[in-house]
mmCIF file of C-alpha atoms and ligand atoms in Angstrom:
data_model
loop_
_atom_site.group_PDB
_atom_site.id
_atom_site.type_symbol
_atom_site.label_atom_id
_atom_site.label_comp_id
_atom_site.label_asym_id
_atom_site.label_seq_id
_atom_site.Cartn_x
_atom_site.Cartn_y
_atom_site.Cartn_z
ATOM 1 C CA MET A 469 -49.165 -41.087 45.261
ATOM 2 C CA THR A 470 -45.539 -41.760 44.287
ATOM 3 C CA THR A 471 -44.314 -44.816 42.400
ATOM 4 C CA GLU A 472 -42.561 -47.636 44.244
ATOM 5 C CA PRO A 473 -38.908 -47.145 45.212
ATOM 6 C CA SER A 474 -36.365 -49.024 43.130
ATOM 7 C CA ARG A 475 -35.340 -52.448 44.413
ATOM 8 C CA THR A 476 -31.537 -52.310 44.875
ATOM 9 C CA PRO A 477 -29.551 -55.586 45.640
ATOM 10 C CA GLU A 478 -28.997 -54.254 49.129
ATOM 11 C CA ARG A 479 -32.660 -53.614 49.712
ATOM 12 C CA GLN A 480 -33.636 -57.036 48.227
ATOM 13 C CA ALA A 481 -31.199 -58.736 50.621
ATOM 14 C CA PHE A 482 -32.837 -56.902 53.463
ATOM 15 C CA TYR A 483 -36.343 -57.963 52.340
ATOM 16 C CA ASP A 484 -35.139 -61.576 52.120
ATOM 17 C CA SER A 485 -33.660 -61.378 55.586
ATOM 18 C CA ILE A 486 -36.849 -60.131 57.181
ATOM 19 C CA ALA A 487 -39.287 -62.473 55.413
ATOM 20 C CA PRO A 488 -38.623 -65.451 57.720
ATOM 21 C CA ALA A 489 -39.580 -63.146 60.572
ATOM 22 C CA ASN A 490 -43.047 -62.572 58.964
ATOM 23 C CA LEU A 491 -42.119 -59.028 57.987
ATOM 24 C CA ALA A 492 -42.270 -57.103 54.722
ATOM 25 C CA PRO A 493 -41.643 -53.485 53.606
ATOM 26 C CA LEU A 494 -44.809 -51.563 53.143
ATOM 27 C CA TRP A 495 -43.071 -49.223 50.683
ATOM 28 C CA GLU A 496 -42.946 -52.065 48.140
ATOM 29 C CA GLN A 497 -46.758 -52.487 48.109
ATOM 30 C CA LEU A 498 -48.154 -49.131 49.283
ATOM 31 C CA HIS A 499 -49.269 -48.074 45.813
ATOM 32 C CA ASP A 500 -51.271 -51.324 45.382
ATOM 33 C CA LEU A 501 -52.747 -51.242 48.865
ATOM 34 C CA VAL A 502 -53.824 -47.575 49.044
ATOM 35 C CA THR A 503 -54.918 -46.585 45.549
ATOM 36 C CA PRO A 504 -55.836 -43.023 44.682
ATOM 37 C CA VAL A 505 -59.162 -44.191 43.267
ATOM 38 C CA PRO A 506 -60.953 -47.611 43.455
ATOM 39 C CA ALA A 507 -59.127 -50.243 41.383
ATOM 40 C CA PRO A 508 -61.555 -53.162 41.233
ATOM 41 C CA ARG A 509 -60.429 -56.396 39.609
ATOM 42 C CA ALA A 510 -64.047 -57.089 38.659
ATOM 43 C CA LEU A 511 -64.868 -56.374 34.960
ATOM 44 C CA PRO A 512 -68.064 -55.189 33.378
ATOM 45 C CA ALA A 513 -69.863 -58.268 32.076
ATOM 46 C CA VAL A 514 -73.256 -59.517 30.887
ATOM 47 C CA TRP A 515 -74.954 -62.942 31.187
ATOM 48 C CA ARG A 516 -77.565 -63.240 28.409
ATOM 49 C CA TYR A 517 -80.416 -65.371 29.772
ATOM 50 C CA ARG A 518 -81.032 -66.972 26.392
ATOM 51 C CA ASP A 519 -77.424 -68.323 26.434
ATOM 52 C CA VAL A 520 -77.526 -69.289 30.151
ATOM 53 C CA ARG A 521 -80.973 -70.876 30.367
ATOM 54 C CA PRO A 522 -80.058 -74.007 28.395
ATOM 55 C CA PHE A 523 -77.110 -74.745 30.817
ATOM 56 C CA LEU A 524 -79.391 -74.138 33.772
ATOM 57 C CA MET A 525 -82.020 -76.535 32.445
ATOM 58 C CA ARG A 526 -79.268 -79.135 31.805
ATOM 59 C CA SER A 527 -78.233 -78.823 35.458
ATOM 60 C CA GLY A 528 -81.849 -79.751 36.332
ATOM 61 C CA GLY A 529 -81.302 -83.130 34.769
ATOM 62 C CA LEU A 530 -77.795 -83.578 36.321
ATOM 63 C CA ILE A 531 -78.481 -83.167 39.997
ATOM 64 C CA SER A 532 -81.622 -82.799 42.198
ATOM 65 C CA ALA A 533 -82.189 -79.721 44.437
ATOM 66 C CA GLN A 534 -82.204 -82.107 47.323
ATOM 67 C CA GLU A 535 -78.724 -83.509 46.531
ATOM 68 C CA ALA A 536 -77.287 -80.096 45.646
ATOM 69 C CA THR A 537 -78.933 -78.400 48.725
ATOM 70 C CA ARG A 538 -79.141 -75.365 46.321
ATOM 71 C CA ARG A 539 -79.033 -76.001 42.590
ATOM 72 C CA VAL A 540 -77.272 -72.756 41.562
ATOM 73 C CA LEU A 541 -75.060 -71.797 38.666
ATOM 74 C CA MET A 542 -72.777 -69.058 40.003
ATOM 75 C CA LEU A 543 -72.162 -65.919 37.961
ATOM 76 C CA MET A 544 -68.403 -65.696 37.960
ATOM 77 C CA ASN A 545 -66.944 -62.309 37.251
ATOM 78 C CA PRO A 546 -64.321 -62.865 34.574
ATOM 79 C CA GLY A 547 -61.891 -60.467 36.295
ATOM 80 C CA LEU A 548 -61.952 -62.273 39.602
ATOM 81 C CA GLY A 549 -60.000 -65.398 38.646
ATOM 82 C CA GLY A 550 -62.425 -68.080 39.775
ATOM 83 C CA GLN A 551 -63.536 -66.382 42.978
ATOM 84 C CA ALA A 552 -67.283 -67.122 43.540
ATOM 85 C CA SER A 553 -68.226 -63.505 43.101
ATOM 86 C CA ILE A 554 -69.796 -61.162 40.653
ATOM 87 C CA THR A 555 -68.256 -58.094 42.311
ATOM 88 C CA GLY A 556 -65.419 -57.985 44.878
ATOM 89 C CA SER A 557 -67.908 -58.179 47.691
ATOM 90 C CA LEU A 558 -71.049 -59.930 46.387
ATOM 91 C CA PHE A 559 -72.185 -63.291 45.192
ATOM 92 C CA ALA A 560 -74.731 -63.857 42.410
ATOM 93 C CA GLY A 561 -76.177 -67.129 41.098
ATOM 94 C CA LEU A 562 -79.125 -68.430 39.154
ATOM 95 C CA GLN A 563 -81.113 -71.012 41.110
ATOM 96 C CA LEU A 564 -83.406 -73.522 39.507
ATOM 97 C CA ILE A 565 -86.192 -75.511 41.253
ATOM 98 C CA MET A 566 -87.962 -78.073 39.109
ATOM 99 C CA PRO A 567 -91.644 -78.948 39.627
ATOM 100 C CA GLY A 568 -92.141 -81.010 42.801
ATOM 101 C CA GLU A 569 -88.739 -80.236 44.169
ATOM 102 C CA VAL A 570 -87.763 -78.880 47.632
ATOM 103 C CA ALA A 571 -84.561 -77.098 48.539
ATOM 104 C CA PRO A 572 -84.161 -78.215 52.120
ATOM 105 C CA ALA A 573 -84.434 -75.815 55.052
ATOM 106 C CA HIS A 574 -81.244 -74.331 56.455
ATOM 107 C CA ARG A 575 -79.925 -71.072 57.884
ATOM 108 C CA HIS A 576 -76.709 -69.091 57.631
ATOM 109 C CA THR A 577 -75.425 -65.708 58.743
ATOM 110 C CA GLN A 578 -75.103 -64.595 55.105
ATOM 111 C CA SER A 579 -78.079 -62.544 53.995
ATOM 112 C CA ALA A 580 -79.745 -63.472 50.724
ATOM 113 C CA LEU A 581 -81.974 -61.780 48.219
ATOM 114 C CA ARG A 582 -84.041 -63.564 45.495
ATOM 115 C CA PHE A 583 -85.081 -61.754 42.383
ATOM 116 C CA VAL A 584 -87.552 -63.882 40.485
ATOM 117 C CA ILE A 585 -86.654 -64.397 36.795
ATOM 118 C CA GLU A 586 -88.980 -67.183 35.471
ATOM 119 C CA GLY A 587 -92.029 -69.190 36.732
ATOM 120 C CA HIS A 588 -94.981 -68.634 38.978
ATOM 121 C CA GLY A 589 -96.025 -70.266 42.215
ATOM 122 C CA ALA A 590 -92.916 -71.638 43.797
ATOM 123 C CA TYR A 591 -92.512 -70.573 47.417
ATOM 124 C CA THR A 592 -89.798 -69.409 49.715
ATOM 125 C CA ALA A 593 -90.458 -69.944 53.428
ATOM 126 C CA VAL A 594 -88.809 -67.720 56.020
ATOM 127 C CA ASP A 595 -89.269 -68.234 59.734
ATOM 128 C CA GLY A 596 -92.595 -70.029 59.394
ATOM 129 C CA GLU A 597 -94.203 -67.970 56.652
ATOM 130 C CA ARG A 598 -94.382 -68.917 52.900
ATOM 131 C CA THR A 599 -94.535 -66.439 50.115
ATOM 132 C CA LEU A 600 -95.469 -67.517 46.581
ATOM 133 C CA MET A 601 -93.223 -65.915 44.030
ATOM 134 C CA ALA A 602 -93.797 -64.297 40.610
ATOM 135 C CA PRO A 603 -91.401 -62.701 38.126
ATOM 136 C CA GLY A 604 -89.966 -59.405 39.376
ATOM 137 C CA ASP A 605 -90.691 -60.132 43.037
ATOM 138 C CA PHE A 606 -87.795 -59.180 45.407
ATOM 139 C CA VAL A 607 -87.648 -61.669 48.300
ATOM 140 C CA ILE A 608 -85.338 -61.512 51.326
ATOM 141 C CA THR A 609 -84.006 -64.280 53.567
ATOM 142 C CA PRO A 610 -82.429 -62.320 56.467
ATOM 143 C CA SER A 611 -79.272 -63.381 58.206
ATOM 144 C CA TRP A 612 -79.747 -66.548 60.398
ATOM 145 C CA THR A 613 -83.330 -67.180 59.467
ATOM 146 C CA TRP A 614 -84.573 -70.669 58.520
ATOM 147 C CA HIS A 615 -85.475 -70.837 54.894
ATOM 148 C CA ASP A 616 -86.546 -73.468 52.396
ATOM 149 C CA HIS A 617 -87.861 -73.297 48.847
ATOM 150 C CA GLY A 618 -90.342 -75.483 47.071
ATOM 151 C CA ASN A 619 -91.949 -75.676 43.676
ATOM 152 C CA ASP A 620 -95.581 -76.954 43.676
ATOM 153 C CA SER A 621 -96.206 -75.521 40.233
ATOM 154 C CA ALA A 622 -95.975 -77.399 36.942
ATOM 155 C CA ALA A 623 -93.084 -75.411 35.469
ATOM 156 C CA PRO A 624 -89.384 -74.791 36.328
ATOM 157 C CA MET A 625 -88.753 -71.777 38.593
ATOM 158 C CA VAL A 626 -85.623 -69.685 38.254
ATOM 159 C CA TRP A 627 -84.522 -66.767 40.389
ATOM 160 C CA LEU A 628 -81.317 -64.747 40.851
ATOM 161 C CA ASP A 629 -79.725 -65.186 44.293
ATOM 162 C CA GLY A 630 -77.678 -62.328 45.651
ATOM 163 C CA LEU A 631 -75.664 -62.842 48.850
ATOM 164 C CA ASP A 632 -73.054 -61.057 50.951
ATOM 165 C CA ILE A 633 -70.839 -64.151 51.097
ATOM 166 C CA GLN A 634 -67.524 -62.361 50.564
ATOM 167 C CA ILE A 635 -68.354 -59.742 53.138
ATOM 168 C CA VAL A 636 -69.218 -62.306 55.831
ATOM 169 C CA ASN A 637 -66.178 -64.358 54.962
ATOM 170 C CA LEU A 638 -63.884 -61.324 55.034
ATOM 171 C CA LEU A 639 -65.006 -60.957 58.640
ATOM 172 C CA ASN A 640 -64.807 -64.679 59.319
ATOM 173 C CA ALA A 641 -68.361 -64.538 60.693
ATOM 174 C CA SER A 642 -69.907 -67.469 58.776
ATOM 175 C CA PHE A 643 -72.170 -69.841 60.558
ATOM 176 C CA ALA A 644 -74.546 -72.323 58.859
ATOM 177 C CA GLU A 645 -76.695 -75.264 59.878
ATOM 178 C CA GLY A 646 -79.421 -77.494 58.418
ATOM 179 C CA TYR A 647 -82.912 -77.820 59.859
ATOM 180 C CA SER A 648 -84.044 -81.124 61.335
ATOM 181 C CA GLU A 649 -86.488 -81.637 58.434
ATOM 182 C CA ASP A 650 -86.526 -80.600 54.792
ATOM 183 C CA ILE A 651 -89.519 -78.397 55.095
ATOM 184 C CA GLN A 652 -90.067 -76.089 58.093
ATOM 185 C CA PRO A 653 -93.578 -75.958 59.631
ATOM 186 C CA VAL A 654 -95.805 -73.147 58.382
ATOM 187 C CA ALA A 655 -96.769 -70.971 61.355
ATOM 188 C CA ARG A 656 -98.407 -68.022 59.667
ATOM 189 C CA PRO A 657 -100.645 -67.561 56.596
ATOM 190 C CA GLU A 658 -99.288 -66.313 53.261
ATOM 191 C CA GLY A 659 -99.196 -62.478 53.150
ATOM 192 C CA ASP A 660 -99.036 -62.022 56.911
ATOM 193 C CA SER A 661 -95.750 -59.998 56.857
ATOM 194 C CA LEU A 662 -96.927 -57.811 53.976
ATOM 195 C CA ALA A 663 -100.118 -57.015 55.835
ATOM 196 C CA ARG A 664 -98.405 -56.264 59.077
ATOM 197 C CA TYR A 665 -95.412 -54.274 57.814
ATOM 198 C CA GLY A 666 -95.881 -53.529 54.145
ATOM 199 C CA GLY A 667 -98.929 -51.225 54.028
ATOM 200 C CA ASN A 668 -97.446 -47.992 55.405
ATOM 201 C CA LEU A 669 -98.641 -49.248 58.781
ATOM 202 C CA LEU A 670 -96.860 -51.086 61.583
ATOM 203 C CA PRO A 671 -98.395 -53.002 64.475
ATOM 204 C CA VAL A 672 -98.682 -50.744 67.506
ATOM 205 C CA ASP A 673 -96.017 -51.670 70.119
ATOM 206 C CA TRP A 674 -94.065 -53.662 67.563
ATOM 207 C CA GLN A 675 -90.225 -53.353 67.902
ATOM 208 C CA PRO A 676 -87.873 -54.594 65.187
ATOM 209 C CA SER A 677 -86.006 -57.733 66.219
ATOM 210 C CA GLY A 678 -83.383 -57.593 63.558
ATOM 211 C CA LYS A 679 -81.600 -55.319 61.087
ATOM 212 C CA THR A 680 -83.502 -56.563 57.979
ATOM 213 C CA SER A 681 -86.847 -55.415 56.737
ATOM 214 C CA PRO A 682 -89.764 -57.398 58.209
ATOM 215 C CA VAL A 683 -91.335 -57.350 54.735
ATOM 216 C CA PHE A 684 -89.782 -60.334 53.017
ATOM 217 C CA ASN A 685 -91.533 -60.174 49.627
ATOM 218 C CA TYR A 686 -91.796 -56.887 47.726
ATOM 219 C CA PRO A 687 -94.173 -57.987 44.930
ATOM 220 C CA TYR A 688 -93.408 -56.708 41.457
ATOM 221 C CA ALA A 689 -97.101 -55.707 40.816
ATOM 222 C CA ARG A 690 -96.825 -53.025 43.507
ATOM 223 C CA THR A 691 -93.332 -51.930 42.486
ATOM 224 C CA ARG A 692 -94.409 -51.562 38.858
ATOM 225 C CA GLU A 693 -97.425 -49.510 39.806
ATOM 226 C CA SER A 694 -95.187 -46.976 41.648
ATOM 227 C CA LEU A 695 -92.820 -46.772 38.651
ATOM 228 C CA ALA A 696 -95.679 -46.243 36.232
ATOM 229 C CA ALA A 697 -97.149 -43.463 38.355
ATOM 230 C CA LEU A 698 -93.768 -41.677 38.549
ATOM 231 C CA ALA A 699 -93.360 -41.914 34.819
ATOM 232 C CA ARG A 700 -96.761 -40.354 34.292
ATOM 233 C CA ASN A 701 -96.175 -37.561 36.850
ATOM 234 C CA GLY A 702 -92.970 -35.879 35.755
ATOM 235 C CA PRO A 703 -89.713 -36.045 33.759
ATOM 236 C CA PRO A 704 -87.001 -38.685 34.439
ATOM 237 C CA GLU A 705 -83.913 -37.801 36.459
ATOM 238 C CA VAL A 706 -81.000 -37.507 33.996
ATOM 239 C CA TYR A 707 -78.710 -40.080 35.643
ATOM 240 C CA HIS A 708 -81.151 -42.746 36.807
ATOM 241 C CA GLY A 709 -84.452 -42.269 35.100
ATOM 242 C CA TYR A 710 -87.145 -43.035 37.692
ATOM 243 C CA LYS A 711 -85.200 -44.836 40.332
ATOM 244 C CA LEU A 712 -86.477 -46.110 43.733
ATOM 245 C CA ARG A 713 -84.759 -47.961 46.532
ATOM 246 C CA TYR A 714 -86.376 -50.743 48.511
ATOM 247 C CA VAL A 715 -86.664 -49.798 52.176
ATOM 248 C CA ASN A 716 -87.079 -51.292 55.625
ATOM 249 C CA PRO A 717 -90.442 -49.687 56.649
ATOM 250 C CA ALA A 718 -89.304 -49.774 60.297
ATOM 251 C CA THR A 719 -86.295 -47.579 59.738
ATOM 252 C CA GLY A 720 -86.385 -46.023 56.231
ATOM 253 C CA GLU A 721 -82.967 -47.625 55.632
ATOM 254 C CA PHE A 722 -82.151 -50.103 52.902
ATOM 255 C CA ALA A 723 -84.156 -53.319 53.232
ATOM 256 C CA MET A 724 -81.128 -55.410 54.034
ATOM 257 C CA PRO A 725 -78.156 -54.401 56.325
ATOM 258 C CA THR A 726 -75.389 -55.181 53.858
ATOM 259 C CA ILE A 727 -77.049 -55.191 50.446
ATOM 260 C CA ALA A 728 -78.871 -52.166 48.857
ATOM 261 C CA THR A 729 -81.574 -52.940 46.304
ATOM 262 C CA PHE A 730 -83.091 -50.683 43.676
ATOM 263 C CA VAL A 731 -85.535 -50.600 40.798
ATOM 264 C CA GLN A 732 -85.655 -48.059 38.026
ATOM 265 C CA LEU A 733 -87.739 -47.318 34.980
ATOM 266 C CA LEU A 734 -86.030 -45.845 31.913
ATOM 267 C CA PRO A 735 -88.300 -44.333 29.228
ATOM 268 C CA ALA A 736 -87.993 -45.534 25.562
ATOM 269 C CA GLY A 737 -85.175 -43.706 23.827
ATOM 270 C CA PHE A 738 -83.642 -42.628 27.103
ATOM 271 C CA ALA A 739 -79.866 -41.973 27.312
ATOM 272 C CA SER A 740 -78.616 -41.427 30.850
ATOM 273 C CA GLN A 741 -75.806 -39.003 31.745
ATOM 274 C CA PRO A 742 -72.483 -40.573 32.986
ATOM 275 C CA TYR A 743 -72.579 -41.763 36.516
ATOM 276 C CA ARG A 744 -70.338 -43.715 38.836
ATOM 277 C CA SER A 745 -70.264 -44.770 42.491
ATOM 278 C CA THR A 746 -68.123 -46.867 44.706
ATOM 279 C CA ASP A 747 -70.621 -49.741 44.910
ATOM 280 C CA GLY A 748 -70.118 -52.212 42.095
ATOM 281 C CA THR A 749 -73.628 -52.934 40.948
ATOM 282 C CA VAL A 750 -75.475 -55.960 39.608
ATOM 283 C CA PHE A 751 -78.391 -55.146 37.277
ATOM 284 C CA VAL A 752 -81.255 -57.404 36.078
ATOM 285 C CA CYS A 753 -83.360 -56.383 33.044
ATOM 286 C CA VAL A 754 -86.975 -56.989 34.004
ATOM 287 C CA GLU A 755 -88.680 -55.341 30.982
ATOM 288 C CA GLY A 756 -87.597 -53.642 27.784
ATOM 289 C CA SER A 757 -84.220 -53.617 26.112
ATOM 290 C CA GLY A 758 -81.195 -51.483 25.649
ATOM 291 C CA GLU A 759 -77.537 -51.268 26.452
ATOM 292 C CA THR A 760 -75.205 -50.032 29.119
ATOM 293 C CA ARG A 761 -71.920 -48.464 28.154
ATOM 294 C CA VAL A 762 -69.023 -48.830 30.588
ATOM 295 C CA GLY A 763 -65.849 -47.228 29.155
ATOM 296 C CA ASP A 764 -65.177 -48.996 25.928
ATOM 297 C CA VAL A 765 -67.457 -51.940 26.793
ATOM 298 C CA THR A 766 -71.103 -52.091 25.604
ATOM 299 C CA LEU A 767 -73.358 -54.460 27.525
ATOM 300 C CA ALA A 768 -76.541 -55.185 25.534
ATOM 301 C CA TRP A 769 -79.524 -56.432 27.525
ATOM 302 C CA GLU A 770 -83.043 -57.700 27.183
ATOM 303 C CA PRO A 771 -85.446 -59.312 29.703
ATOM 304 C CA HIS A 772 -83.820 -61.673 32.226
ATOM 305 C CA ASP A 773 -80.285 -60.649 31.252
ATOM 306 C CA ILE A 774 -77.919 -59.855 34.149
ATOM 307 C CA PHE A 775 -75.000 -57.416 33.962
ATOM 308 C CA VAL A 776 -72.485 -55.919 36.329
ATOM 309 C CA VAL A 777 -70.879 -52.498 36.492
ATOM 310 C CA PRO A 778 -67.719 -52.486 38.664
ATOM 311 C CA SER A 779 -66.980 -49.932 41.400
ATOM 312 C CA TRP A 780 -66.199 -46.410 40.166
ATOM 313 C CA ALA A 781 -66.776 -47.274 36.483
ATOM 314 C CA ALA A 782 -68.577 -44.420 34.771
ATOM 315 C CA HIS A 783 -71.521 -45.787 32.775
ATOM 316 C CA THR A 784 -74.537 -44.682 30.776
ATOM 317 C CA HIS A 785 -77.812 -46.543 30.017
ATOM 318 C CA HIS A 786 -79.432 -46.340 26.552
ATOM 319 C CA THR A 787 -82.873 -47.813 25.949
ATOM 320 C CA ALA A 788 -84.573 -49.026 22.805
ATOM 321 C CA ALA A 789 -87.926 -49.579 24.604
ATOM 322 C CA GLU A 790 -89.298 -48.478 27.986
ATOM 323 C CA SER A 791 -87.245 -50.597 30.410
ATOM 324 C CA VAL A 792 -87.204 -51.631 34.017
ATOM 325 C CA LEU A 793 -83.933 -52.568 35.794
ATOM 326 C CA PHE A 794 -83.632 -54.178 39.189
ATOM 327 C CA SER A 795 -80.205 -53.733 40.819
ATOM 328 C CA PHE A 796 -78.261 -54.536 43.946
ATOM 329 C CA SER A 797 -74.915 -53.523 45.489
ATOM 330 C CA ASP A 798 -73.018 -53.228 48.748
ATOM 331 C CA ARG A 799 -73.983 -49.576 49.094
ATOM 332 C CA ALA A 800 -75.931 -50.377 52.256
ATOM 333 C CA MET A 801 -72.738 -51.409 54.001
ATOM 334 C CA GLN A 802 -70.541 -48.714 52.503
ATOM 335 C CA GLU A 803 -72.923 -45.999 53.679
ATOM 336 C CA LYS A 804 -72.863 -47.298 57.228
ATOM 337 C CA LEU A 805 -69.010 -47.198 57.160
ATOM 338 C CA GLY A 806 -68.925 -43.669 55.638
ATOM 339 C CA LEU A 807 -67.147 -44.959 52.532
ATOM 340 C CA TRP A 808 -69.768 -44.575 49.781
ATOM 341 C CA ARG A 809 -69.151 -41.964 47.085
ATOM 342 C CA GLU A 810 -70.639 -41.056 43.790
ATOM 343 C CA ALA A 811 -69.742 -38.747 40.887
ATOM 344 C CA ARG A 812 -72.173 -37.374 38.409
ATOM 345 C CA GLY A 813 -71.201 -36.255 34.904
ATOM 346 C CA ASN A 814 -67.786 -36.518 33.359
ATOM 347 C CA ALA A 815 -65.904 -35.020 36.324
HETATM 348 FE FE1 LIG B 1989 -79.655 -70.426 51.982
#
């Protein structure tokens, strides 16, 4: 691409004369609008849970889940100037529910994922079914489904929320409404969805009614078992270690229509080869410890830490101990639009 043409007094006078007519010269902005490679404003960043947790617990004494609707501290990417986003397209936040609290039922067109960080036994209810959550569980609330959260356990419960808020707002397709009561009625027993759709079986004659996986809790115990088996059965892939993607069993596609989710195991002492892709990615350390190098920036992580690698930023992972990373990005949407790209190695 060429650089922008010089701005002569004559040209400037012309630009000034057309501005009141809601016109502007493309040639002044072309290089910013159509970049030769992705130019994200988002920066690589890490949120250390040991630093964030005290703030989160203080918020627990400041406002109730009921009053807040959702008591969430948003993870604000330092490159995005106060925009409620962790990447250009995705929202991330840490949600706290104290013992005995309820986050009242509502629904919205934004899709949400929950990745459980701390606590056992709080529930998320989606369309009449409750699932009890444990650390490492990946839980989905699909677009426009009623959902509420409650904590009947004796300890605080914390999870990471990931939503496609910026995507839905870009398209001006946001709808939201509250349910008539705080807690929606329970219509099916716990585990019903997993039994129906999550056992490599599907009910005969069943047809998907939406674009999101009918499995709404992918329990960590199962995920971890798969990772352990892969690690026993062969060498790690050089860019990703042992990496799996969560799928919609009805289609084989990503579990959510806009957001792709992954989990990977990296052996102790592993150093991955440089890798980049067009989907800015949010990682959560589930187990182990290590660091991720993004250009000149080193992001050190241990369990419950959250870090972000922007679009097209080459990065490598380095582990001190055997580690498990959960991650999510907008790759599901980019693939549908034919936009997703990756580059392996230093090319
Ligand atoms: Fe919600």
